[in-house]
mmCIF file of C-alpha atoms in Angstrom:
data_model
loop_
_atom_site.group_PDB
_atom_site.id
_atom_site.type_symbol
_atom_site.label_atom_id
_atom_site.label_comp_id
_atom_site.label_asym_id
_atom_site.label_seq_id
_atom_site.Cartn_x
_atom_site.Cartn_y
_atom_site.Cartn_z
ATOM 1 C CA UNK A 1 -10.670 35.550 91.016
ATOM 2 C CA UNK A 2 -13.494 36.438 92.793
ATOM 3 C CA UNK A 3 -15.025 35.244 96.595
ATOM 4 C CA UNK A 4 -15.112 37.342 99.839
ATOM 5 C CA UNK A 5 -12.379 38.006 101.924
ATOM 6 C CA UNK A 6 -11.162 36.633 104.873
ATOM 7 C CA UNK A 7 -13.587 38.787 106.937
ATOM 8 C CA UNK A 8 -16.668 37.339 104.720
ATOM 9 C CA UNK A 9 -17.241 41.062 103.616
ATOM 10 C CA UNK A 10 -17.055 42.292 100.054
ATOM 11 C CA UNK A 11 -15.887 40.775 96.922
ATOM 12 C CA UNK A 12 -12.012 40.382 96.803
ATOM 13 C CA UNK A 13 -10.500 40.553 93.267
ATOM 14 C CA UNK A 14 -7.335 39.468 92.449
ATOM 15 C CA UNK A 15 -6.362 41.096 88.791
ATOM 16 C CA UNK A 16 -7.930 44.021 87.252
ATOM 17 C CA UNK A 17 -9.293 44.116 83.588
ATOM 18 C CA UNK A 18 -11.350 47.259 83.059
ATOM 19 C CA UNK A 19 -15.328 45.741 82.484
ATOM 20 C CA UNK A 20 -14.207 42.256 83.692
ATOM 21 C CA UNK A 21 -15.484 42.502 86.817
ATOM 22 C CA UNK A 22 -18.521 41.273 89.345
ATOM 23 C CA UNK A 23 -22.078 42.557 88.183
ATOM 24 C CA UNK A 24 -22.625 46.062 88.510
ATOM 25 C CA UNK A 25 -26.297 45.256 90.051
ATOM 26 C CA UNK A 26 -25.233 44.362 94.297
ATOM 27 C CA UNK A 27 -21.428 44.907 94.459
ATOM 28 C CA UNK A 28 -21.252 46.988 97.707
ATOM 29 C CA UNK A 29 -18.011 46.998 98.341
ATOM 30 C CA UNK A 30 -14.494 45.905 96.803
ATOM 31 C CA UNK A 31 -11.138 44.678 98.465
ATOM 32 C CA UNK A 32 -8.461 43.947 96.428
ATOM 33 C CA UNK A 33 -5.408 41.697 96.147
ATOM 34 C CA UNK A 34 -2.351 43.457 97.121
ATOM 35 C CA UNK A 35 -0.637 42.627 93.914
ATOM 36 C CA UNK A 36 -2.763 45.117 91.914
ATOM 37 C CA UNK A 37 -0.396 48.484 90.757
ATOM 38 C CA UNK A 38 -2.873 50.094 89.163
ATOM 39 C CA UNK A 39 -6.691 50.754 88.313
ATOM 40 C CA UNK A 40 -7.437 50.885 84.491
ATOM 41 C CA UNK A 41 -9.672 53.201 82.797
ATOM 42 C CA UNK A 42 -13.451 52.621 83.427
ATOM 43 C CA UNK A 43 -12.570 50.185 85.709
ATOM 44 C CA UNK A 44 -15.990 51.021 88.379
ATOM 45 C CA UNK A 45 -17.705 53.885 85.820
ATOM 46 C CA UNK A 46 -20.993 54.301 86.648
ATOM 47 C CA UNK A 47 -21.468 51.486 88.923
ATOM 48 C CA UNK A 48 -24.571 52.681 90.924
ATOM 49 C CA UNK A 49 -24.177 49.767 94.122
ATOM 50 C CA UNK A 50 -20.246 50.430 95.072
ATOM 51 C CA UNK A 51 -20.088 51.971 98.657
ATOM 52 C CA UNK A 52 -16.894 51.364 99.482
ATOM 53 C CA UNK A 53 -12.892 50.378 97.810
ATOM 54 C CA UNK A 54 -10.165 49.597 100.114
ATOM 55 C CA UNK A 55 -7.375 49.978 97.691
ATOM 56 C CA UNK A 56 -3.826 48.536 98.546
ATOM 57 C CA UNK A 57 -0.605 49.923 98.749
ATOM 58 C CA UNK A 58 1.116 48.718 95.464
ATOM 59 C CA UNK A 59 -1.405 51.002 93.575
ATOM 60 C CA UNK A 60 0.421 54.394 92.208
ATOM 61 C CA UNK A 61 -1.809 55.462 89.395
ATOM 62 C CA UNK A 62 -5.613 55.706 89.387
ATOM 63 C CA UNK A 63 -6.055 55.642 85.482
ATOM 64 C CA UNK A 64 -9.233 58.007 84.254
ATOM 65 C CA UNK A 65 -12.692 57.436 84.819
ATOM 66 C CA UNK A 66 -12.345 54.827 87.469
ATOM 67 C CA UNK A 67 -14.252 55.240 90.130
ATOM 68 C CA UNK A 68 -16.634 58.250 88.431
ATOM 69 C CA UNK A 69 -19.790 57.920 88.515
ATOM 70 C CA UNK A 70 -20.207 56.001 91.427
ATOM 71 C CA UNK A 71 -23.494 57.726 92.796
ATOM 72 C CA UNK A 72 -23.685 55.582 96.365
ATOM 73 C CA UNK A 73 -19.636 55.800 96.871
ATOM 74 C CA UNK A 74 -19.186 56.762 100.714
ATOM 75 C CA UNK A 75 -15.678 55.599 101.677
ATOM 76 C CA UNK A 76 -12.523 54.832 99.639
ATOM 77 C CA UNK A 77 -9.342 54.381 101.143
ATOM 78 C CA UNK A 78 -6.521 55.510 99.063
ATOM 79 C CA UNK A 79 -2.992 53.768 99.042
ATOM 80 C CA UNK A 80 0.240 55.536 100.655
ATOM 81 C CA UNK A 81 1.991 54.554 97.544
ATOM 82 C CA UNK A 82 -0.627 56.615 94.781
ATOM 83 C CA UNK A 83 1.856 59.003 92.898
ATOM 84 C CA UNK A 84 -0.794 59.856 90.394
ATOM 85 C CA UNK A 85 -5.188 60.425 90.357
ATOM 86 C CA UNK A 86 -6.550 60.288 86.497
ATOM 87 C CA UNK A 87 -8.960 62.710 84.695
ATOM 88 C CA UNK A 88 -12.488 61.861 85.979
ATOM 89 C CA UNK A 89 -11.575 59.861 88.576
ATOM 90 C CA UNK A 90 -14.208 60.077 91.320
ATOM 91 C CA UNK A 91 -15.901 62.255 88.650
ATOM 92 C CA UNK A 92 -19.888 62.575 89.654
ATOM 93 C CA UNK A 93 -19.482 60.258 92.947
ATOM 94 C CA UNK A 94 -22.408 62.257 94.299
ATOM 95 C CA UNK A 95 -22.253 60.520 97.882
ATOM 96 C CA UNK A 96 -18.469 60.884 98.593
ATOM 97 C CA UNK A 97 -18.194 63.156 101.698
ATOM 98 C CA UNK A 98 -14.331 63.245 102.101
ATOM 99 C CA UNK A 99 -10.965 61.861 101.043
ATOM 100 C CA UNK A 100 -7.488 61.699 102.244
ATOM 101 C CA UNK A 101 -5.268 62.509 99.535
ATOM 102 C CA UNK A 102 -1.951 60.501 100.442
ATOM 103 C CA UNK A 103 1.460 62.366 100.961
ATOM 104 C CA UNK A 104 3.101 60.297 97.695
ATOM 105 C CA UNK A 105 0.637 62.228 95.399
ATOM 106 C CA UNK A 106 2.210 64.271 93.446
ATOM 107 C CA UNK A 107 -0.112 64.758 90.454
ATOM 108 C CA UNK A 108 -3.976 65.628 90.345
ATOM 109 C CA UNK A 109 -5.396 65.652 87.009
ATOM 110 C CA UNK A 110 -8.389 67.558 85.131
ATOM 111 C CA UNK A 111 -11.706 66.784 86.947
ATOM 112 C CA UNK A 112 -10.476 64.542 89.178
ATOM 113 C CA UNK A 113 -12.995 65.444 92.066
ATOM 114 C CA UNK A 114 -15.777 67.402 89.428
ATOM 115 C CA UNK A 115 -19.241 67.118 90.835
ATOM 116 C CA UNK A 116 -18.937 65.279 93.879
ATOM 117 C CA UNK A 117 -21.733 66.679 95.582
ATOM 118 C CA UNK A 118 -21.479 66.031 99.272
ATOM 119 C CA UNK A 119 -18.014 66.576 99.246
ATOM 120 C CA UNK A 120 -17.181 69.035 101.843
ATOM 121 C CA UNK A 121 -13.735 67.783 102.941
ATOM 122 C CA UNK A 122 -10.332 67.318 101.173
ATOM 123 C CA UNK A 123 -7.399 66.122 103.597
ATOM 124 C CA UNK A 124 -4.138 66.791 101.181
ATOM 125 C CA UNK A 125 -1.077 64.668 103.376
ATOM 126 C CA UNK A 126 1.431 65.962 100.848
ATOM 127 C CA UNK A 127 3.649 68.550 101.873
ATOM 128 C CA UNK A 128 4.483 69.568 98.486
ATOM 129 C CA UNK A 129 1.128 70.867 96.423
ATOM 130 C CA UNK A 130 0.185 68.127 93.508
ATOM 131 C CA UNK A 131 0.271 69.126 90.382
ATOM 132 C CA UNK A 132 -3.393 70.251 89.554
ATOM 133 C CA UNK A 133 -5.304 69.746 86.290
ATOM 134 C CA UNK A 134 -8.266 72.135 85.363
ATOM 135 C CA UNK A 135 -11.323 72.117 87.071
ATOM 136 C CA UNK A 136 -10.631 69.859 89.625
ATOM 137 C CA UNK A 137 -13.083 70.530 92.053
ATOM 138 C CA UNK A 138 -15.545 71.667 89.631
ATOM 139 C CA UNK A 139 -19.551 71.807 91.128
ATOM 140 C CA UNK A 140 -18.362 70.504 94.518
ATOM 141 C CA UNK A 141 -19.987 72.867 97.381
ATOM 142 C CA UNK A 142 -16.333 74.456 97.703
ATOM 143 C CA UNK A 143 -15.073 71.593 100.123
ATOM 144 C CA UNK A 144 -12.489 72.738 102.820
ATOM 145 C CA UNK A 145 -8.837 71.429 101.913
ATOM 146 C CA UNK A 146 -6.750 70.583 104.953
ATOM 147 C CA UNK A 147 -2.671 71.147 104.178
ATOM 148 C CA UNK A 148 -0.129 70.458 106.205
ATOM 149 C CA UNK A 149 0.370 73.172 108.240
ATOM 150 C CA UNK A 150 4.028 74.274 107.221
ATOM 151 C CA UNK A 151 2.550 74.418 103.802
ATOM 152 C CA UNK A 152 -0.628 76.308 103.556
ATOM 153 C CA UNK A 153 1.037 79.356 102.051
ATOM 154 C CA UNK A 154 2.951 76.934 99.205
ATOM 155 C CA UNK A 155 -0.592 75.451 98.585
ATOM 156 C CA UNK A 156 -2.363 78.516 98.760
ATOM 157 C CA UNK A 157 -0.047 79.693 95.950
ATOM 158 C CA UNK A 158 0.183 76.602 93.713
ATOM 159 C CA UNK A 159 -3.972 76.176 94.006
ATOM 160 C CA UNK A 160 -4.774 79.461 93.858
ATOM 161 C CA UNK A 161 -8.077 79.105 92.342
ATOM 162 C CA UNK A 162 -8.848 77.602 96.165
ATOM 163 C CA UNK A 163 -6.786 79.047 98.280
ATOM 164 C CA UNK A 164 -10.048 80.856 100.283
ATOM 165 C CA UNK A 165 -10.780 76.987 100.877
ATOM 166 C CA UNK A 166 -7.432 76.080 101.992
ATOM 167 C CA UNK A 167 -6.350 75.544 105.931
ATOM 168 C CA UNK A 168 -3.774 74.302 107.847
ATOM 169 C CA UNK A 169 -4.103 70.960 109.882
ATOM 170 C CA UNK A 170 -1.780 68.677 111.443
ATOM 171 C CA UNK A 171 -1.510 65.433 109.987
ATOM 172 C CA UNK A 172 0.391 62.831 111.967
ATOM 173 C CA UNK A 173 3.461 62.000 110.269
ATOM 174 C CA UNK A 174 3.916 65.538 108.765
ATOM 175 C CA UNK A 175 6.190 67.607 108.827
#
């Protein structure tokens, strides 16, 4: 089902089928209907026009490839709910600046953030460290990663491979 929302602004879409979507030529940005649970694989690859995905709450897995390759991506907003973010997911999103990594995460996989340019912040809400794949912030310019305060040590341990890039910040809501 696609039209705009109630704000006349983007294109909502009410179920998800990886390459059933609007044209990849002038979608700026997406809303969704709060029933979707989950992105599929390849759901946005490559699609050179998105700017922007307000994703809702019932979403806990980001399945791989989603969003990568998304070269004009500049703001995604990432459900509370997200337990899980899939190889590749914002993979090459050369325009992504930052991204609040919800507190429910508890699983990062391979790649996830690999060559995202511009990215030069990374706000982790989790007070536990996420499990980390390999390579997850591969060719990014070394983008600060704000913790929870009370667990920068715990982080810098578990991410080790980052920990120069980790510091403490206090998120409201955190402990």
């Amino acid at each position: 089902q696609h039209g705009s929302d109630e704000l006349g602004r983007g294109t909502h879409i009410a179920e998800i089928r990886a390459f059933d979507l609007p044209s990849k030529n002038g979608v700026g940005t997406i809303i969704f209907d709060k029933s979707i649970t989950f992105l599929p694989k390849n759901t946005f690859t490559h699609n050179p026009t998105l700017t922007g995905i307000a994703i809702p709450e019932g979403v806990t897995s980001i399945e791989t490839y989603a969003v990568s390759g998304c070269s004009s991506l500049t703001s995604i907003k990432l459900p509370e709910n997200l337990t899980t973010i899939g190889t590749d997911t914002f993979a090459q999103c050369y325009a992504l600046t930052d991204i609040i990594i919800p507190g429910n995460v508890t699983l990062i996989k391979d790649e996830a953030f690999c060559g995202c340019f511009a990215l030069t912040s990374v706000y982790c809400r989790s007070v536990i460290p996420p499990v980390l794949g390999n390579y997850t912030f591969e060719n990014t310019p070394n983008p600060t990663i704000y913790v929870p305060t009370a667990s920068v040590e715990a982080y810098r341990a578990q991410w080790s491979e980052y920990a120069s890039q980790i510091v403490g910040y206090e998120f409201d809501g955190c402990a």
